[in-house]
PDB file of C-alpha atoms in Angstrom:
ATOM      1  CA  LEU A   1     -17.715  21.671 -22.122  1.00  0.00           C
ATOM      2  CA  PHE A   2     -21.278  21.068 -23.397  1.00  0.00           C
ATOM      3  CA  TYR A   3     -22.084  24.616 -23.462  1.00  0.00           C
ATOM      4  CA  SER A   4     -18.939  24.753 -25.360  1.00  0.00           C
ATOM      5  CA  ILE A   5     -19.666  21.887 -27.728  1.00  0.00           C
ATOM      6  CA  GLU A   6     -23.573  23.555 -28.364  1.00  0.00           C
ATOM      7  CA  LYS A   7     -21.864  26.668 -29.180  1.00  0.00           C
ATOM      8  CA  ARG A   8     -19.750  25.513 -31.380  1.00  0.00           C
ATOM      9  CA  LYS A   9     -21.826  22.717 -33.317  1.00  0.00           C
ATOM     10  CA  LYS A  10     -25.357  23.444 -32.646  1.00  0.00           C
ATOM     11  CA  LEU A  11     -25.553  19.451 -31.107  1.00  0.00           C
ATOM     12  CA  PHE A  12     -29.489  19.826 -30.683  1.00  0.00           C
ATOM     13  CA  GLU A  13     -29.811  21.370 -33.641  1.00  0.00           C
ATOM     14  CA  LYS A  14     -28.202  18.065 -35.230  1.00  0.00           C
ATOM     15  CA  ILE A  15     -30.122  16.166 -33.466  1.00  0.00           C
ATOM     16  CA  HIS A  16     -33.580  17.348 -34.357  1.00  0.00           C
ATOM     17  CA  ASP A  17     -32.736  17.524 -37.681  1.00  0.00           C
ATOM     18  CA  ARG A  18     -32.003  13.813 -37.691  1.00  0.00           C
ATOM     19  CA  VAL A  19     -35.245  13.072 -35.643  1.00  0.00           C
ATOM     20  CA  ARG A  20     -37.227  14.868 -37.991  1.00  0.00           C
ATOM     21  CA  LEU A  21     -35.741  13.535 -41.076  1.00  0.00           C
ATOM     22  CA  GLY A  22     -36.114   9.629 -39.657  1.00  0.00           C
ATOM     23  CA  GLU A  23     -32.540   9.051 -39.366  1.00  0.00           C
ATOM     24  CA  PHE A  24     -33.158   8.615 -36.134  1.00  0.00           C
ATOM     25  CA  ASN A  25     -35.589   7.745 -33.661  1.00  0.00           C
ATOM     26  CA  PRO A  26     -35.319   7.092 -29.921  1.00  0.00           C
ATOM     27  CA  ARG A  27     -37.491   4.278 -30.012  1.00  0.00           C
ATOM     28  CA  GLN A  28     -36.032   2.143 -32.022  1.00  0.00           C
ATOM     29  CA  ILE A  29     -33.429   1.024 -29.521  1.00  0.00           C
ATOM     30  CA  PHE A  30     -36.434  -1.007 -27.856  1.00  0.00           C
ATOM     31  CA  ASP A  31     -38.516  -2.070 -30.423  1.00  0.00           C
ATOM     32  CA  GLY A  32     -35.882  -5.326 -31.411  1.00  0.00           C
ATOM     33  CA  LYS A  33     -36.329  -5.417 -35.068  1.00  0.00           C
ATOM     34  CA  LYS A  34     -32.594  -4.295 -35.420  1.00  0.00           C
ATOM     35  CA  GLY A  35     -31.415  -6.091 -32.252  1.00  0.00           C
ATOM     36  CA  LYS A  36     -31.192  -3.031 -30.399  1.00  0.00           C
ATOM     37  CA  GLN A  37     -32.649  -4.796 -27.167  1.00  0.00           C
ATOM     38  CA  LEU A  38     -29.550  -6.580 -27.166  1.00  0.00           C
ATOM     39  CA  TYR A  39     -26.951  -3.710 -27.234  1.00  0.00           C
ATOM     40  CA  LEU A  40     -28.982  -2.539 -24.056  1.00  0.00           C
ATOM     41  CA  ILE A  41     -28.375  -5.612 -22.395  1.00  0.00           C
ATOM     42  CA  LYS A  42     -25.404  -5.630 -23.057  1.00  0.00           C
ATOM     43  CA  ILE A  43     -24.716  -2.552 -21.344  1.00  0.00           C
ATOM     44  CA  ILE A  44     -26.414  -4.044 -18.623  1.00  0.00           C
ATOM     45  CA  ILE A  45     -24.552  -7.345 -17.797  1.00  0.00           C
ATOM     46  CA  GLY A  46     -21.360  -5.184 -18.760  1.00  0.00           C
ATOM     47  CA  SER A  47     -21.913  -2.557 -15.736  1.00  0.00           C
ATOM     48  CA  VAL A  48     -23.252  -5.191 -13.444  1.00  0.00           C
ATOM     49  CA  LEU A  49     -19.642  -7.007 -14.491  1.00  0.00           C
ATOM     50  CA  LEU A  50     -17.656  -3.933 -13.627  1.00  0.00           C
ATOM     51  CA  PHE A  51     -19.094  -2.868 -10.457  1.00  0.00           C
ATOM     52  CA  VAL A  52     -18.323  -6.878  -9.202  1.00  0.00           C
ATOM     53  CA  ALA A  53     -14.986  -6.033 -11.236  1.00  0.00           C
ATOM     54  CA  SER A  54     -14.905  -3.137  -9.030  1.00  0.00           C
ATOM     55  CA  ARG A  55     -15.558  -5.078  -5.533  1.00  0.00           C
ATOM     56  CA  PHE A  56     -13.130  -7.834  -6.373  1.00  0.00           C
ATOM     57  CA  ILE A  57     -10.092  -4.837  -7.228  1.00  0.00           C
ATOM     58  CA  VAL A  58     -10.697  -3.161  -4.323  1.00  0.00           C
ATOM     59  CA  GLU A  59     -10.444  -6.437  -1.857  1.00  0.00           C
ATOM     60  CA  GLN A  60      -7.336  -7.175  -3.365  1.00  0.00           C
ATOM     61  CA  THR A  61      -5.733  -4.157  -3.291  1.00  0.00           C
ATOM     62  CA  ASN A  62      -6.615  -4.243   0.577  1.00  0.00           C
ATOM     63  CA  TYR A  63      -5.327  -8.419   0.730  1.00  0.00           C
ATOM     64  CA  PHE A  64      -1.812  -7.140  -1.225  1.00  0.00           C
ATOM     65  CA  THR A  65      -1.222  -4.356   0.530  1.00  0.00           C
ATOM     66  CA  GLU A  66      -1.287  -5.695   4.389  1.00  0.00           C
ATOM     67  CA  PHE A  67       0.280  -8.845   2.813  1.00  0.00           C
ATOM     68  CA  PHE A  68       3.436  -7.505   1.292  1.00  0.00           C
ATOM     69  CA  HIS A  69       2.887  -4.651   4.142  1.00  0.00           C
ATOM     70  CA  ILE A  70       2.511  -1.622   1.497  1.00  0.00           C
ATOM     71  CA  GLU A  71       0.682   1.722   1.959  1.00  0.00           C
ATOM     72  CA  VAL A  72      -2.845   1.228   0.240  1.00  0.00           C
ATOM     73  CA  PHE A  73      -2.063   5.024  -1.249  1.00  0.00           C
ATOM     74  CA  LEU A  74       0.247   3.774  -3.046  1.00  0.00           C
ATOM     75  CA  VAL A  75      -0.672   0.587  -4.785  1.00  0.00           C
ATOM     76  CA  SER A  76      -3.338   2.774  -5.846  1.00  0.00           C
ATOM     77  CA  LEU A  77      -1.620   5.509  -7.218  1.00  0.00           C
ATOM     78  CA  LEU A  78       1.077   3.256  -9.108  1.00  0.00           C
ATOM     79  CA  VAL A  79      -1.603   0.608  -9.950  1.00  0.00           C
ATOM     80  CA  LEU A  80      -5.053   1.179 -10.016  1.00  0.00           C
ATOM     81  CA  SER A  81      -4.835   4.562 -11.166  1.00  0.00           C
ATOM     82  CA  VAL A  82      -2.854   2.825 -14.979  1.00  0.00           C
ATOM     83  CA  GLY A  83      -5.639   0.656 -14.665  1.00  0.00           C
ATOM     84  CA  THR A  84      -9.012   2.571 -14.438  1.00  0.00           C
ATOM     85  CA  ASN A  85      -7.040   4.390 -17.429  1.00  0.00           C
ATOM     86  CA  LEU A  86      -6.792   1.703 -19.547  1.00  0.00           C
ATOM     87  CA  PRO A  87     -10.558   2.109 -21.206  1.00  0.00           C
ATOM     88  CA  GLU A  88      -9.186   5.594 -22.604  1.00  0.00           C
ATOM     89  CA  LEU A  89      -5.733   3.650 -23.551  1.00  0.00           C
ATOM     90  CA  SER A  90      -7.272   1.334 -25.752  1.00  0.00           C
ATOM     91  CA  ILE A  91      -9.333   4.151 -27.622  1.00  0.00           C
ATOM     92  CA  ALA A  92      -6.073   6.217 -27.830  1.00  0.00           C
ATOM     93  CA  PHE A  93      -4.878   3.171 -30.060  1.00  0.00           C
ATOM     94  CA  ALA A  94      -8.129   2.238 -32.057  1.00  0.00           C
ATOM     95  CA  SER A  95      -8.449   6.180 -32.561  1.00  0.00           C
ATOM     96  CA  ILE A  96      -4.927   6.393 -33.826  1.00  0.00           C
ATOM     97  CA  VAL A  97      -5.285   3.228 -36.030  1.00  0.00           C
ATOM     98  CA  LYS A  98      -8.389   4.756 -37.553  1.00  0.00           C
ATOM     99  CA  LYS A  99      -6.894   8.276 -37.574  1.00  0.00           C
ATOM    100  CA  ASN A 100      -9.346   9.800 -36.094  1.00  0.00           C
ATOM    101  CA  LYS A 101      -7.710  11.784 -33.315  1.00  0.00           C
ATOM    102  CA  ASP A 102      -9.925  14.527 -32.018  1.00  0.00           C
ATOM    103  CA  VAL A 103     -11.805  10.669 -30.342  1.00  0.00           C
ATOM    104  CA  ALA A 104      -8.432  10.618 -28.138  1.00  0.00           C
ATOM    105  CA  PHE A 105      -8.102  14.041 -27.340  1.00  0.00           C
ATOM    106  CA  GLY A 106     -12.268  14.222 -26.510  1.00  0.00           C
ATOM    107  CA  ASP A 107     -11.781  11.355 -24.098  1.00  0.00           C
ATOM    108  CA  TYR A 108      -8.627  12.331 -22.369  1.00  0.00           C
ATOM    109  CA  VAL A 109     -10.354  15.827 -21.495  1.00  0.00           C
ATOM    110  CA  GLY A 110     -13.624  14.254 -20.979  1.00  0.00           C
ATOM    111  CA  SER A 111     -12.803  11.620 -18.736  1.00  0.00           C
ATOM    112  CA  ALA A 112     -10.905  14.325 -16.723  1.00  0.00           C
ATOM    113  CA  ALA A 113     -13.709  16.217 -16.633  1.00  0.00           C
ATOM    114  CA  ALA A 114     -15.484  13.242 -15.258  1.00  0.00           C
ATOM    115  CA  ASN A 115     -12.794  12.485 -12.674  1.00  0.00           C
ATOM    116  CA  SER A 116     -13.247  15.526 -11.016  1.00  0.00           C
ATOM    117  CA  PHE A 117     -17.179  15.326 -11.324  1.00  0.00           C
ATOM    118  CA  PHE A 118     -17.628  12.047  -9.645  1.00  0.00           C
ATOM    119  CA  PHE A 119     -14.706  13.265  -6.786  1.00  0.00           C
ATOM    120  CA  GLY A 120     -16.769  15.428  -5.638  1.00  0.00           C
ATOM    121  CA  ILE A 121     -20.035  13.042  -5.651  1.00  0.00           C
ATOM    122  CA  LEU A 122     -18.110  10.898  -3.692  1.00  0.00           C
ATOM    123  CA  THR A 123     -16.921  12.777  -1.321  1.00  0.00           C
ATOM    124  CA  LEU A 124     -20.308  14.284  -0.816  1.00  0.00           C
ATOM    125  CA  ILE A 125     -21.452  11.095  -0.341  1.00  0.00           C
ATOM    126  CA  ASN A 126     -18.585   9.553   1.809  1.00  0.00           C
ATOM    127  CA  GLY A 127     -18.051  12.593   3.794  1.00  0.00           C
ATOM    128  CA  SER A 128     -14.693  14.304   4.166  1.00  0.00           C
ATOM    129  CA  PHE A 129     -11.451  12.693   4.647  1.00  0.00           C
ATOM    130  CA  PHE A 130      -8.074  13.174   5.325  1.00  0.00           C
ATOM    131  CA  LEU A 131      -5.048  14.472   3.418  1.00  0.00           C
ATOM    132  CA  PRO A 132      -1.869  14.683   4.871  1.00  0.00           C
ATOM    133  CA  ILE A 133      -0.752  18.306   4.232  1.00  0.00           C
ATOM    134  CA  HIS A 134       2.965  17.236   2.866  1.00  0.00           C
ATOM    135  CA  ARG A 135       1.314  14.814   0.346  1.00  0.00           C
ATOM    136  CA  LEU A 136      -0.904  17.393  -0.499  1.00  0.00           C
ATOM    137  CA  SER A 137       1.243  20.182  -1.220  1.00  0.00           C
ATOM    138  CA  ARG A 138       3.420  18.174  -3.443  1.00  0.00           C
ATOM    139  CA  THR A 139       0.602  16.715  -5.595  1.00  0.00           C
ATOM    140  CA  PHE A 140      -1.001  19.889  -5.789  1.00  0.00           C
ATOM    141  CA  VAL A 141       2.286  21.370  -7.407  1.00  0.00           C
ATOM    142  CA  ILE A 142       3.087  19.028  -9.914  1.00  0.00           C
ATOM    143  CA  PHE A 143      -0.668  18.408 -11.137  1.00  0.00           C
ATOM    144  CA  ILE A 144      -0.864  22.466 -11.954  1.00  0.00           C
ATOM    145  CA  ALA A 145       3.047  22.503 -13.188  1.00  0.00           C
ATOM    146  CA  GLY A 146       1.235  19.794 -15.630  1.00  0.00           C
ATOM    147  CA  LEU A 147      -2.401  20.964 -16.098  1.00  0.00           C
ATOM    148  CA  SER A 148      -0.674  24.526 -17.002  1.00  0.00           C
ATOM    149  CA  LEU A 149       1.840  23.297 -19.388  1.00  0.00           C
ATOM    150  CA  PHE A 150      -0.856  20.891 -21.317  1.00  0.00           C
ATOM    151  CA  PHE A 151      -2.848  24.287 -21.301  1.00  0.00           C
ATOM    152  CA  ILE A 152      -0.081  26.152 -22.756  1.00  0.00           C
ATOM    153  CA  PHE A 153       0.953  23.105 -25.431  1.00  0.00           C
ATOM    154  CA  THR A 154      -2.496  22.775 -26.623  1.00  0.00           C
ATOM    155  CA  ARG A 155      -3.382  26.800 -26.985  1.00  0.00           C
ATOM    156  CA  THR A 156       0.115  27.722 -28.629  1.00  0.00           C
ATOM    157  CA  LYS A 157      -0.570  25.510 -31.594  1.00  0.00           C
ATOM    158  CA  LYS A 158      -3.657  24.053 -31.472  1.00  0.00           C
ATOM    159  CA  PHE A 159      -2.355  20.492 -30.840  1.00  0.00           C
ATOM    160  CA  LEU A 160       0.746  18.661 -28.776  1.00  0.00           C
ATOM    161  CA  SER A 161       3.973  17.268 -30.297  1.00  0.00           C
ATOM    162  CA  ARG A 162       5.448  14.557 -29.322  1.00  0.00           C
ATOM    163  CA  LEU A 163       8.285  16.765 -27.547  1.00  0.00           C
ATOM    164  CA  GLU A 164       5.296  18.273 -25.438  1.00  0.00           C
ATOM    165  CA  GLY A 165       3.832  14.307 -25.100  1.00  0.00           C
ATOM    166  CA  ALA A 166       7.039  13.862 -23.724  1.00  0.00           C
ATOM    167  CA  ILE A 167       7.395  16.681 -21.470  1.00  0.00           C
ATOM    168  CA  LEU A 168       4.097  15.602 -19.437  1.00  0.00           C
ATOM    169  CA  LEU A 169       5.180  12.092 -19.457  1.00  0.00           C
ATOM    170  CA  LEU A 170       8.314  13.190 -17.821  1.00  0.00           C
ATOM    171  CA  ILE A 171       6.715  15.053 -15.366  1.00  0.00           C
ATOM    172  CA  TYR A 172       4.047  12.123 -14.542  1.00  0.00           C
ATOM    173  CA  ILE A 173       7.289  10.325 -14.003  1.00  0.00           C
ATOM    174  CA  LEU A 174       8.722  13.210 -11.379  1.00  0.00           C
ATOM    175  CA  PHE A 175       5.382  12.452  -9.667  1.00  0.00           C
ATOM    176  CA  ILE A 176       5.287   8.674  -9.563  1.00  0.00           C
ATOM    177  CA  ALA A 177       9.524   9.528  -8.495  1.00  0.00           C
ATOM    178  CA  ILE A 178       8.730  11.914  -5.422  1.00  0.00           C
ATOM    179  CA  GLU A 179       5.818   9.640  -4.024  1.00  0.00           C
ATOM    180  CA  VAL A 180       7.588   6.041  -4.396  1.00  0.00           C
ATOM    181  CA  SER A 181      10.873   8.725  -2.519  1.00  0.00           C
ATOM    182  CA  THR A 182       9.195   9.932   0.154  1.00  0.00           C
ATOM    183  CA  ARG A 183       6.936   6.819   1.484  1.00  0.00           C
TER     184      ARG A 183
END
């Protein structure tokens, strides 16, 4: 992804030009003159709060799955997966309001790529885990179908129509229905 952006947009050249023209100075972040230290502090505080909230969410998910005798995987699939996509949804709505759809699309694609990367990292750190083959095969088929359709839709006209979005939404609903019905 980074290579593709660099190849088309010459990202490093744009950064270099801005630094050379004095429009961007990385040291400004720490000089305090423009209140940029406050932004850095907010980022650090937000990261700490996110870490604390994530621990709380994991603990509460375990509690409620035991209390209601529901499978942890199902709660994670239905509730946590939507919750973790709330930042993408808020960015999507903000970009729609500001009529900048490229931001939303970049966020979707970047989030999907980052999720794959982090999944790989966490697997390396945590070690292997057990996936029942019946669950994996269904999930894999639906995942490949959705990804293939997404690729076809975006390659043919270079945009997603409402109908194509509805088809992708139906695939997600089908996935949820299959997962819920087989539990």
